[in-house]
Amino acid sequence: MNTTGPPELLRFGPPPVRDTVARWQNWVAVRTTFVPAPQLTLAGWRHLSPKDKALHDLHRAVTHANLPLLQTPMSLAVTKRLRGRVQSNAVKQKPTTLSGLIITGGGYQGKTETACECLATFEEDWLALHRYLNPQALPGARDLHVPVAYVQTPVTAKPKSLCKAILHFYGAEVNQRMDLPDLIRQVALSLREHGTKALLLDDITRLRMHRADDQDTLDLIRAFMSMNVTLVLVGVNIHGVGLLREGRSDPRTGQVAFPPSRHKLVHGEEATQTERRFDVVELDRFRYDTDAQIMAWTDHLAGVEGHLRLLKAEPGMLTSGTMPEYLYERTAGVVGLLERLVEDGCQEAIGSGAEYLAESLLDGIPVHLGSTDGRDLGAG
């Protein structure tokens, strides 16, 4: 009897990408459909045929490589701010420049996935609310409704290349002879005709403020705020790369105010003279200083533990004894590093037959904390 489920569960194509409307919508549709390997005891595994053992072990490896995104107190705070901002802006009826949101933090802390998951949920709700039709479409037309657009900032960002990246998401044809004003008008048209309410620009720290082209690109991004769309910028250590240097931060509200954009003409209309505003929210790592912080870390470990498929695992494998402190010391409370350590540890535990995560086993798994500070900031 095959207890691992149909073999189709183990057949995967290339990792999902989100750089076009079709690919984004496909990711939104399939992001929660993965079925993890069933929980088996060692005795139950031994009763399997050799073929089913191999299939189950492969399914377990796939499960550990695709651990779900678990909400943390920090990501919940980011999600609350982002969801509230997008929802509020989406229903505004007055002509105004919409405030945006900047999500920052260190590497491996789940900024992009937290933002994408939040916006995917918003998109599902927004589409259902409007019966999957674009409420802004012309009578008799059925324009493709795209509430959320996901775009990666080009590696060598220029105003034209950013416009082309946005138009590529929509599959819009771009004439190579189009000048910048034409491209801006085309972007505004695509956003409006597709009913887009949120534009997520990932890897925004690829912009370097010592380059004139990058300064012009940031200037253009501010101009996008007059297109009735919520801008969501995501990047590593935004405060440290000088992206906000021109802005004036208000410590009471957490908002950053920018001077008016130089790109005044946007899709044929004069951009508002109101200063563009962003809220800056940081997705921080776990801390381990207070009882509440230690409890939050332990609760997160319990959540991770519940998704592991080791045959000798017992309740408290990651949460009892000195294991929480050990894992914190190894990862500094960074969820991405914890996921990598646990995934590699599970691979070692299955391969060696240990089937249990112990400190002695994890000691042999390298995790370099310094690598998060030395990463290419352009990687996001």
mmCIF file of C-alpha atoms in Angstrom:
data_model
loop_
_atom_site.group_PDB
_atom_site.id
_atom_site.type_symbol
_atom_site.label_atom_id
_atom_site.label_comp_id
_atom_site.label_asym_id
_atom_site.label_seq_id
_atom_site.Cartn_x
_atom_site.Cartn_y
_atom_site.Cartn_z
ATOM 1 C CA MET A 1 0.000 0.000 0.000
ATOM 2 C CA ASN A 2 1.389 3.388 -0.968
ATOM 3 C CA THR A 3 1.018 5.683 2.076
ATOM 4 C CA THR A 4 2.890 8.596 0.557
ATOM 5 C CA GLY A 5 0.062 9.699 -1.702
ATOM 6 C CA PRO A 6 0.056 9.964 -5.493
ATOM 7 C CA PRO A 7 3.477 10.339 -7.140
ATOM 8 C CA GLU A 8 2.231 13.565 -8.766
ATOM 9 C CA LEU A 9 2.835 15.296 -5.435
ATOM 10 C CA LEU A 10 6.549 14.974 -6.076
ATOM 11 C CA ARG A 11 6.519 16.314 -9.616
ATOM 12 C CA PHE A 12 7.498 19.942 -9.626
ATOM 13 C CA GLY A 13 8.310 22.304 -12.426
ATOM 14 C CA PRO A 14 10.673 25.261 -12.119
ATOM 15 C CA PRO A 15 10.310 27.461 -9.042
ATOM 16 C CA PRO A 16 7.415 29.895 -9.442
ATOM 17 C CA VAL A 17 8.271 33.420 -10.536
ATOM 18 C CA ARG A 18 6.081 36.488 -10.362
ATOM 19 C CA ASP A 19 7.420 38.800 -13.068
ATOM 20 C CA THR A 20 4.347 38.771 -15.345
ATOM 21 C CA VAL A 21 0.592 38.924 -14.767
ATOM 22 C CA ALA A 22 0.149 35.249 -15.663
ATOM 23 C CA ARG A 23 3.022 34.108 -13.451
ATOM 24 C CA TRP A 24 1.924 36.274 -10.535
ATOM 25 C CA GLN A 25 -1.643 34.980 -10.764
ATOM 26 C CA ASN A 26 -0.398 31.404 -11.040
ATOM 27 C CA TRP A 27 1.679 31.868 -7.888
ATOM 28 C CA VAL A 28 -1.307 33.369 -6.065
ATOM 29 C CA ALA A 29 -3.413 30.367 -7.068
ATOM 30 C CA VAL A 30 -0.931 27.597 -6.175
ATOM 31 C CA ARG A 31 0.963 29.090 -3.242
ATOM 32 C CA THR A 32 -1.042 27.143 -0.637
ATOM 33 C CA THR A 33 -1.674 23.943 -2.570
ATOM 34 C CA PHE A 34 1.468 22.001 -1.639
ATOM 35 C CA VAL A 35 0.656 18.837 0.298
ATOM 36 C CA PRO A 36 3.397 17.920 2.821
ATOM 37 C CA ALA A 37 4.473 14.353 3.457
ATOM 38 C CA PRO A 38 2.278 12.455 5.909
ATOM 39 C CA GLN A 39 3.488 11.948 9.459
ATOM 40 C CA LEU A 40 4.874 8.430 9.886
ATOM 41 C CA THR A 41 6.474 6.723 12.847
ATOM 42 C CA LEU A 42 9.645 4.735 12.413
ATOM 43 C CA ALA A 43 7.635 1.526 12.739
ATOM 44 C CA GLY A 44 5.183 2.701 10.068
ATOM 45 C CA TRP A 45 8.018 3.626 7.721
ATOM 46 C CA ARG A 46 9.620 0.184 8.152
ATOM 47 C CA HIS A 47 6.430 -1.472 6.946
ATOM 48 C CA LEU A 48 6.647 0.314 3.593
ATOM 49 C CA SER A 49 8.014 -1.355 0.494
ATOM 50 C CA PRO A 50 11.487 -0.212 -0.643
ATOM 51 C CA LYS A 51 9.869 1.831 -3.414
ATOM 52 C CA ASP A 52 7.431 3.511 -1.032
ATOM 53 C CA LYS A 53 10.236 4.212 1.446
ATOM 54 C CA ALA A 54 12.189 6.001 -1.264
ATOM 55 C CA LEU A 55 9.105 7.982 -2.341
ATOM 56 C CA HIS A 56 8.290 8.924 1.238
ATOM 57 C CA ASP A 57 11.871 10.048 1.931
ATOM 58 C CA LEU A 58 11.804 12.162 -1.226
ATOM 59 C CA HIS A 59 8.454 13.643 -0.205
ATOM 60 C CA ARG A 60 9.903 14.451 3.211
ATOM 61 C CA ALA A 61 12.879 16.196 1.621
ATOM 62 C CA VAL A 62 10.532 18.244 -0.558
ATOM 63 C CA THR A 63 8.456 19.083 2.523
ATOM 64 C CA HIS A 64 11.501 20.358 4.424
ATOM 65 C CA ALA A 65 12.590 22.386 1.389
ATOM 66 C CA ASN A 66 9.157 24.041 1.214
ATOM 67 C CA LEU A 67 8.398 24.931 4.808
ATOM 68 C CA PRO A 68 5.436 27.325 4.928
ATOM 69 C CA LEU A 69 5.770 31.011 5.690
ATOM 70 C CA LEU A 70 5.000 31.299 9.400
ATOM 71 C CA GLN A 71 3.779 34.605 10.757
ATOM 72 C CA THR A 72 5.881 36.168 13.491
ATOM 73 C CA PRO A 73 4.995 39.106 15.752
ATOM 74 C CA MET A 74 7.177 41.253 13.512
ATOM 75 C CA SER A 75 5.658 40.076 10.219
ATOM 76 C CA LEU A 76 2.155 40.445 11.662
ATOM 77 C CA ALA A 77 2.910 44.101 12.410
ATOM 78 C CA VAL A 78 4.163 44.625 8.833
ATOM 79 C CA THR A 79 1.145 42.810 7.396
ATOM 80 C CA LYS A 80 -1.245 44.931 9.448
ATOM 81 C CA ARG A 81 0.350 48.178 8.246
ATOM 82 C CA LEU A 82 0.529 47.060 4.619
ATOM 83 C CA ARG A 83 -2.969 45.628 4.486
ATOM 84 C CA GLY A 84 -4.451 48.715 6.112
ATOM 85 C CA ARG A 85 -2.633 51.081 3.775
ATOM 86 C CA VAL A 86 -3.580 49.244 0.584
ATOM 87 C CA GLN A 87 -7.210 48.763 1.601
ATOM 88 C CA SER A 88 -7.613 52.393 2.620
ATOM 89 C CA ASN A 89 -6.017 53.708 -0.564
ATOM 90 C CA ALA A 90 -7.997 51.312 -2.773
ATOM 91 C CA VAL A 91 -11.328 52.826 -1.766
ATOM 92 C CA LYS A 92 -10.345 56.498 -1.906
ATOM 93 C CA GLN A 93 -12.601 58.465 -4.235
ATOM 94 C CA LYS A 94 -10.952 61.884 -4.009
ATOM 95 C CA PRO A 95 -8.114 62.961 -6.327
ATOM 96 C CA THR A 96 -5.087 62.774 -4.093
ATOM 97 C CA THR A 97 -1.556 61.430 -4.022
ATOM 98 C CA LEU A 98 -1.676 58.078 -2.246
ATOM 99 C CA SER A 99 0.792 57.422 0.565
ATOM 100 C CA GLY A 100 3.151 54.519 0.063
ATOM 101 C CA LEU A 101 4.933 52.022 2.293
ATOM 102 C CA ILE A 102 8.596 51.078 2.536
ATOM 103 C CA ILE A 103 9.449 47.672 4.028
ATOM 104 C CA THR A 104 13.021 47.324 5.174
ATOM 105 C CA GLY A 105 15.134 45.045 7.351
ATOM 106 C CA GLY A 106 18.142 42.767 7.214
ATOM 107 C CA GLY A 107 18.674 39.897 4.818
ATOM 108 C CA TYR A 108 16.875 36.550 5.154
ATOM 109 C CA GLN A 109 14.041 38.036 7.195
ATOM 110 C CA GLY A 110 11.170 37.354 4.826
ATOM 111 C CA LYS A 111 10.366 40.880 3.662
ATOM 112 C CA THR A 112 9.423 40.002 0.097
ATOM 113 C CA GLU A 113 7.435 36.896 0.988
ATOM 114 C CA THR A 114 5.566 38.701 3.769
ATOM 115 C CA ALA A 115 4.644 41.545 1.409
ATOM 116 C CA CYS A 116 3.681 39.217 -1.439
ATOM 117 C CA GLU A 117 1.535 37.017 0.796
ATOM 118 C CA CYS A 118 -0.271 40.058 2.182
ATOM 119 C CA LEU A 119 -0.906 41.487 -1.288
ATOM 120 C CA ALA A 120 -1.979 38.099 -2.649
ATOM 121 C CA THR A 121 -4.625 37.887 0.069
ATOM 122 C CA PHE A 122 -5.732 41.441 -0.726
ATOM 123 C CA GLU A 123 -5.967 40.548 -4.421
ATOM 124 C CA GLU A 124 -8.119 37.487 -3.728
ATOM 125 C CA ASP A 125 -10.492 39.500 -1.561
ATOM 126 C CA TRP A 126 -10.626 42.424 -3.999
ATOM 127 C CA LEU A 127 -11.372 40.186 -6.977
ATOM 128 C CA ALA A 128 -14.091 38.335 -5.083
ATOM 129 C CA LEU A 129 -15.619 41.641 -3.990
ATOM 130 C CA HIS A 130 -15.931 42.754 -7.613
ATOM 131 C CA ARG A 131 -16.902 39.331 -8.969
ATOM 132 C CA TYR A 132 -13.543 39.087 -10.744
ATOM 133 C CA LEU A 133 -14.434 41.944 -13.115
ATOM 134 C CA ASN A 134 -12.597 45.220 -13.359
ATOM 135 C CA PRO A 135 -15.005 47.885 -12.014
ATOM 136 C CA GLN A 136 -13.072 50.529 -13.970
ATOM 137 C CA ALA A 137 -13.512 48.792 -17.343
ATOM 138 C CA LEU A 138 -15.421 50.533 -20.090
ATOM 139 C CA PRO A 139 -19.022 49.380 -20.621
ATOM 140 C CA GLY A 140 -19.066 46.300 -22.822
ATOM 141 C CA ALA A 141 -15.357 45.601 -22.254
ATOM 142 C CA ARG A 142 -13.765 42.937 -20.079
ATOM 143 C CA ASP A 143 -10.310 44.262 -19.345
ATOM 144 C CA LEU A 144 -7.967 41.936 -17.469
ATOM 145 C CA HIS A 145 -8.285 42.801 -13.779
ATOM 146 C CA VAL A 146 -4.888 42.933 -12.045
ATOM 147 C CA PRO A 147 -5.209 44.411 -8.528
ATOM 148 C CA VAL A 148 -1.517 43.818 -7.696
ATOM 149 C CA ALA A 149 1.605 44.262 -9.822
ATOM 150 C CA TYR A 150 4.957 42.787 -8.739
ATOM 151 C CA VAL A 151 8.107 44.204 -10.324
ATOM 152 C CA GLN A 152 11.772 43.721 -9.491
ATOM 153 C CA THR A 153 13.869 46.853 -9.702
ATOM 154 C CA PRO A 154 16.266 46.476 -12.654
ATOM 155 C CA VAL A 155 19.870 45.752 -11.708
ATOM 156 C CA THR A 156 21.070 48.890 -13.468
ATOM 157 C CA ALA A 157 18.017 51.007 -12.860
ATOM 158 C CA LYS A 158 17.198 53.896 -15.132
ATOM 159 C CA PRO A 159 13.832 55.620 -15.572
ATOM 160 C CA LYS A 160 13.309 53.938 -18.942
ATOM 161 C CA SER A 161 14.346 50.474 -17.719
ATOM 162 C CA LEU A 162 11.990 50.721 -14.733
ATOM 163 C CA CYS A 163 9.086 51.696 -16.985
ATOM 164 C CA LYS A 164 9.903 48.796 -19.299
ATOM 165 C CA ALA A 165 10.040 46.370 -16.343
ATOM 166 C CA ILE A 166 6.549 47.474 -15.269
ATOM 167 C CA LEU A 167 5.210 47.199 -18.813
ATOM 168 C CA HIS A 168 6.813 43.745 -19.127
ATOM 169 C CA PHE A 169 4.726 42.613 -16.144
ATOM 170 C CA TYR A 170 1.557 43.509 -18.062
ATOM 171 C CA GLY A 171 2.829 42.109 -21.344
ATOM 172 C CA ALA A 172 2.461 45.529 -22.973
ATOM 173 C CA GLU A 173 4.236 46.106 -26.256
ATOM 174 C CA VAL A 174 7.096 48.581 -26.003
ATOM 175 C CA ASN A 175 8.376 50.440 -29.020
ATOM 176 C CA GLN A 176 12.127 50.833 -28.593
ATOM 177 C CA ARG A 177 11.893 54.353 -29.970
ATOM 178 C CA MET A 178 9.488 55.514 -27.241
ATOM 179 C CA ASP A 179 10.900 58.350 -25.170
ATOM 180 C CA LEU A 180 10.506 58.614 -21.390
ATOM 181 C CA PRO A 181 7.269 60.680 -21.355
ATOM 182 C CA ASP A 182 5.665 58.122 -23.690
ATOM 183 C CA LEU A 183 6.791 55.264 -21.443
ATOM 184 C CA ILE A 184 5.421 57.019 -18.349
ATOM 185 C CA ARG A 185 2.080 57.541 -20.053
ATOM 186 C CA GLN A 186 2.050 53.872 -21.078
ATOM 187 C CA VAL A 187 2.735 52.803 -17.476
ATOM 188 C CA ALA A 188 -0.057 55.027 -16.208
ATOM 189 C CA LEU A 189 -2.403 53.585 -18.842
ATOM 190 C CA SER A 190 -1.539 49.990 -17.896
ATOM 191 C CA LEU A 191 -2.058 50.660 -14.195
ATOM 192 C CA ARG A 192 -5.417 52.330 -14.816
ATOM 193 C CA GLU A 193 -6.822 49.943 -17.416
ATOM 194 C CA HIS A 194 -5.956 46.874 -15.340
ATOM 195 C CA GLY A 195 -7.434 48.323 -12.148
ATOM 196 C CA THR A 196 -4.119 47.959 -10.302
ATOM 197 C CA LYS A 197 -4.321 49.105 -6.695
ATOM 198 C CA ALA A 198 -0.842 48.157 -5.427
ATOM 199 C CA LEU A 199 2.527 48.255 -7.194
ATOM 200 C CA LEU A 200 5.261 46.350 -5.361
ATOM 201 C CA LEU A 201 8.817 47.297 -6.345
ATOM 202 C CA ASP A 202 11.162 44.668 -4.943
ATOM 203 C CA ASP A 203 14.933 44.933 -4.442
ATOM 204 C CA ILE A 204 14.630 48.710 -4.284
ATOM 205 C CA THR A 205 18.095 48.934 -2.715
ATOM 206 C CA ARG A 206 19.555 48.241 -6.127
ATOM 207 C CA LEU A 207 19.266 52.014 -6.445
ATOM 208 C CA ARG A 208 22.482 53.770 -5.486
ATOM 209 C CA MET A 209 22.036 57.429 -4.702
ATOM 210 C CA HIS A 210 25.529 58.396 -5.886
ATOM 211 C CA ARG A 211 24.462 57.635 -9.472
ATOM 212 C CA ALA A 212 22.503 60.228 -11.407
ATOM 213 C CA ASP A 213 20.394 57.602 -13.215
ATOM 214 C CA ASP A 214 19.358 56.062 -9.899
ATOM 215 C CA GLN A 215 18.405 59.471 -8.495
ATOM 216 C CA ASP A 216 16.233 60.062 -11.561
ATOM 217 C CA THR A 217 14.678 56.609 -11.100
ATOM 218 C CA LEU A 218 13.757 57.360 -7.483
ATOM 219 C CA ASP A 219 12.347 60.679 -8.656
ATOM 220 C CA LEU A 220 10.200 58.803 -11.169
ATOM 221 C CA ILE A 221 8.996 56.370 -8.490
ATOM 222 C CA ARG A 222 7.649 59.302 -6.511
ATOM 223 C CA ALA A 223 5.808 60.499 -9.611
ATOM 224 C CA PHE A 224 4.074 57.115 -9.797
ATOM 225 C CA MET A 225 2.338 57.988 -6.526
ATOM 226 C CA SER A 226 0.008 60.312 -8.432
ATOM 227 C CA MET A 227 -1.300 57.401 -10.533
ATOM 228 C CA ASN A 228 -3.876 56.265 -7.961
ATOM 229 C CA VAL A 229 -1.816 53.248 -6.925
ATOM 230 C CA THR A 230 -0.205 52.331 -3.602
ATOM 231 C CA LEU A 231 3.550 52.033 -3.964
ATOM 232 C CA VAL A 232 5.196 49.335 -1.833
ATOM 233 C CA LEU A 233 9.013 49.436 -1.839
ATOM 234 C CA VAL A 234 10.925 46.466 -0.427
ATOM 235 C CA GLY A 235 14.658 46.313 0.209
ATOM 236 C CA VAL A 236 17.497 45.466 2.573
ATOM 237 C CA ASN A 237 18.754 48.100 4.997
ATOM 238 C CA ILE A 238 17.095 51.009 3.236
ATOM 239 C CA HIS A 239 18.240 53.423 5.940
ATOM 240 C CA GLY A 240 21.869 52.415 5.422
ATOM 241 C CA VAL A 241 22.080 52.814 1.648
ATOM 242 C CA GLY A 242 21.009 56.442 1.538
ATOM 243 C CA LEU A 243 17.710 55.872 -0.242
ATOM 244 C CA LEU A 244 15.895 58.114 2.233
ATOM 245 C CA ARG A 245 18.619 60.717 2.493
ATOM 246 C CA GLU A 246 16.580 63.352 0.661
ATOM 247 C CA GLY A 247 13.472 62.681 2.698
ATOM 248 C CA ARG A 248 12.562 64.272 6.013
ATOM 249 C CA SER A 249 11.622 61.713 8.629
ATOM 250 C CA ASP A 250 9.025 62.504 11.294
ATOM 251 C CA PRO A 251 9.906 60.419 14.383
ATOM 252 C CA ARG A 252 6.380 60.831 15.770
ATOM 253 C CA THR A 253 4.639 59.209 12.818
ATOM 254 C CA GLY A 254 7.403 57.171 11.185
ATOM 255 C CA GLN A 255 6.630 58.881 7.873
ATOM 256 C CA VAL A 256 9.201 60.125 5.408
ATOM 257 C CA ALA A 257 8.274 63.196 3.342
ATOM 258 C CA PHE A 258 9.976 63.776 -0.017
ATOM 259 C CA PRO A 259 10.190 66.951 -2.067
ATOM 260 C CA PRO A 260 7.946 67.118 -5.140
ATOM 261 C CA SER A 261 9.059 65.065 -8.118
ATOM 262 C CA ARG A 262 10.793 66.710 -11.033
ATOM 263 C CA HIS A 263 8.720 64.519 -13.365
ATOM 264 C CA LYS A 264 5.716 66.832 -13.189
ATOM 265 C CA LEU A 265 3.857 65.656 -16.287
ATOM 266 C CA VAL A 266 2.382 62.239 -15.733
ATOM 267 C CA HIS A 267 -0.025 60.745 -18.332
ATOM 268 C CA GLY A 268 -0.904 64.246 -19.468
ATOM 269 C CA GLU A 269 -1.856 65.627 -16.063
ATOM 270 C CA GLU A 270 -0.010 67.893 -13.697
ATOM 271 C CA ALA A 271 1.212 65.931 -10.690
ATOM 272 C CA THR A 272 0.095 67.261 -7.326
ATOM 273 C CA GLN A 273 2.435 69.565 -5.487
ATOM 274 C CA THR A 274 1.719 67.796 -2.219
ATOM 275 C CA GLU A 275 4.822 66.183 -0.813
ATOM 276 C CA ARG A 276 4.994 62.456 -1.426
ATOM 277 C CA ARG A 277 4.916 60.434 1.777
ATOM 278 C CA PHE A 278 6.018 56.934 2.679
ATOM 279 C CA ASP A 279 5.663 55.062 5.921
ATOM 280 C CA VAL A 280 8.786 53.082 6.755
ATOM 281 C CA VAL A 281 8.190 49.791 8.557
ATOM 282 C CA GLU A 282 10.975 47.409 9.551
ATOM 283 C CA LEU A 283 10.675 43.640 9.560
ATOM 284 C CA ASP A 284 13.050 42.911 12.414
ATOM 285 C CA ARG A 285 14.576 39.646 13.592
ATOM 286 C CA PHE A 286 13.594 37.894 16.808
ATOM 287 C CA ARG A 287 15.102 39.171 20.047
ATOM 288 C CA TYR A 288 16.012 37.109 23.108
ATOM 289 C CA ASP A 289 16.207 39.605 25.970
ATOM 290 C CA THR A 290 12.847 39.547 27.753
ATOM 291 C CA ASP A 291 10.489 36.757 28.797
ATOM 292 C CA ALA A 292 7.998 37.844 26.144
ATOM 293 C CA GLN A 293 10.659 37.795 23.427
ATOM 294 C CA ILE A 294 11.899 34.363 24.505
ATOM 295 C CA MET A 295 8.330 33.062 24.490
ATOM 296 C CA ALA A 296 7.722 34.441 20.997
ATOM 297 C CA TRP A 297 10.885 32.713 19.754
ATOM 298 C CA THR A 298 9.899 29.433 21.390
ATOM 299 C CA ASP A 299 6.398 29.636 19.916
ATOM 300 C CA HIS A 300 7.919 30.131 16.482
ATOM 301 C CA LEU A 301 10.145 27.090 16.963
ATOM 302 C CA ALA A 302 7.082 25.065 17.942
ATOM 303 C CA GLY A 303 5.421 26.136 14.692
ATOM 304 C CA VAL A 304 8.447 25.057 12.661
ATOM 305 C CA GLU A 305 8.650 21.771 14.543
ATOM 306 C CA GLY A 306 5.069 20.929 13.622
ATOM 307 C CA HIS A 307 5.984 20.896 9.925
ATOM 308 C CA LEU A 308 9.011 18.587 10.182
ATOM 309 C CA ARG A 309 8.823 14.954 9.110
ATOM 310 C CA LEU A 310 11.573 13.140 11.032
ATOM 311 C CA LEU A 311 10.781 9.580 12.057
ATOM 312 C CA LYS A 312 12.206 9.853 15.575
ATOM 313 C CA ALA A 313 10.992 13.382 16.291
ATOM 314 C CA GLU A 314 9.346 13.933 19.647
ATOM 315 C CA PRO A 315 7.324 16.879 20.994
ATOM 316 C CA GLY A 316 9.732 19.551 22.204
ATOM 317 C CA MET A 317 12.514 18.605 19.790
ATOM 318 C CA LEU A 318 13.140 22.307 19.055
ATOM 319 C CA THR A 319 11.581 23.879 22.131
ATOM 320 C CA SER A 320 12.792 21.960 25.169
ATOM 321 C CA GLY A 321 15.996 22.149 27.178
ATOM 322 C CA THR A 322 18.698 24.408 25.808
ATOM 323 C CA MET A 323 17.623 23.992 22.174
ATOM 324 C CA PRO A 324 15.813 27.396 21.880
ATOM 325 C CA GLU A 325 18.861 29.254 23.155
ATOM 326 C CA TYR A 326 21.167 27.157 20.995
ATOM 327 C CA LEU A 327 19.132 27.867 17.855
ATOM 328 C CA TYR A 328 19.024 31.554 18.667
ATOM 329 C CA GLU A 329 22.794 31.691 19.092
ATOM 330 C CA ARG A 330 23.266 29.912 15.755
ATOM 331 C CA THR A 331 20.864 32.142 13.793
ATOM 332 C CA ALA A 332 20.692 35.427 15.759
ATOM 333 C CA GLY A 333 16.907 35.165 15.524
ATOM 334 C CA VAL A 334 16.820 35.555 11.717
ATOM 335 C CA VAL A 335 13.982 33.406 10.391
ATOM 336 C CA GLY A 336 15.637 32.745 7.032
ATOM 337 C CA LEU A 337 18.805 31.454 8.682
ATOM 338 C CA LEU A 338 16.729 29.299 11.027
ATOM 339 C CA GLU A 339 14.890 27.807 8.051
ATOM 340 C CA ARG A 340 18.167 27.074 6.292
ATOM 341 C CA LEU A 341 19.704 25.488 9.397
ATOM 342 C CA VAL A 342 16.619 23.327 10.005
ATOM 343 C CA GLU A 343 16.330 22.295 6.352
ATOM 344 C CA ASP A 344 19.990 21.284 6.136
ATOM 345 C CA GLY A 345 19.739 19.605 9.535
ATOM 346 C CA CYS A 346 16.742 17.536 8.429
ATOM 347 C CA GLN A 347 18.591 16.498 5.292
ATOM 348 C CA GLU A 348 21.506 15.336 7.418
ATOM 349 C CA ALA A 349 19.218 13.602 9.924
ATOM 350 C CA ILE A 350 17.486 11.629 7.168
ATOM 351 C CA GLY A 351 20.711 10.791 5.342
ATOM 352 C CA SER A 352 22.506 9.605 8.478
ATOM 353 C CA GLY A 353 19.525 7.746 9.891
ATOM 354 C CA ALA A 354 19.500 9.881 13.036
ATOM 355 C CA GLU A 355 15.969 11.108 12.218
ATOM 356 C CA TYR A 356 16.163 13.693 14.998
ATOM 357 C CA LEU A 357 17.526 17.214 15.320
ATOM 358 C CA ALA A 358 19.985 17.434 18.187
ATOM 359 C CA GLU A 359 22.570 20.073 18.979
ATOM 360 C CA SER A 360 25.371 17.651 18.198
ATOM 361 C CA LEU A 361 23.960 17.061 14.707
ATOM 362 C CA LEU A 362 23.335 20.766 14.029
ATOM 363 C CA ASP A 363 26.884 21.604 15.119
ATOM 364 C CA GLY A 364 28.032 20.157 11.808
ATOM 365 C CA ILE A 365 25.751 22.410 9.744
ATOM 366 C CA PRO A 366 27.504 25.676 8.789
ATOM 367 C CA VAL A 367 25.586 28.929 9.155
ATOM 368 C CA HIS A 368 27.598 32.113 8.697
ATOM 369 C CA LEU A 369 25.916 34.999 10.486
ATOM 370 C CA GLY A 370 28.307 37.474 8.941
ATOM 371 C CA SER A 371 27.065 36.610 5.486
ATOM 372 C CA THR A 372 23.909 38.643 6.009
ATOM 373 C CA ASP A 373 25.912 41.830 6.338
ATOM 374 C CA GLY A 374 28.221 41.036 3.444
ATOM 375 C CA ARG A 375 25.528 40.155 0.931
ATOM 376 C CA ASP A 376 25.099 42.160 -2.217
ATOM 377 C CA LEU A 377 22.415 44.638 -1.265
ATOM 378 C CA GLY A 378 21.191 44.439 -4.822
ATOM 379 C CA ALA A 379 20.038 40.899 -4.110
ATOM 380 C CA GLY A 380 17.222 42.235 -1.941
#
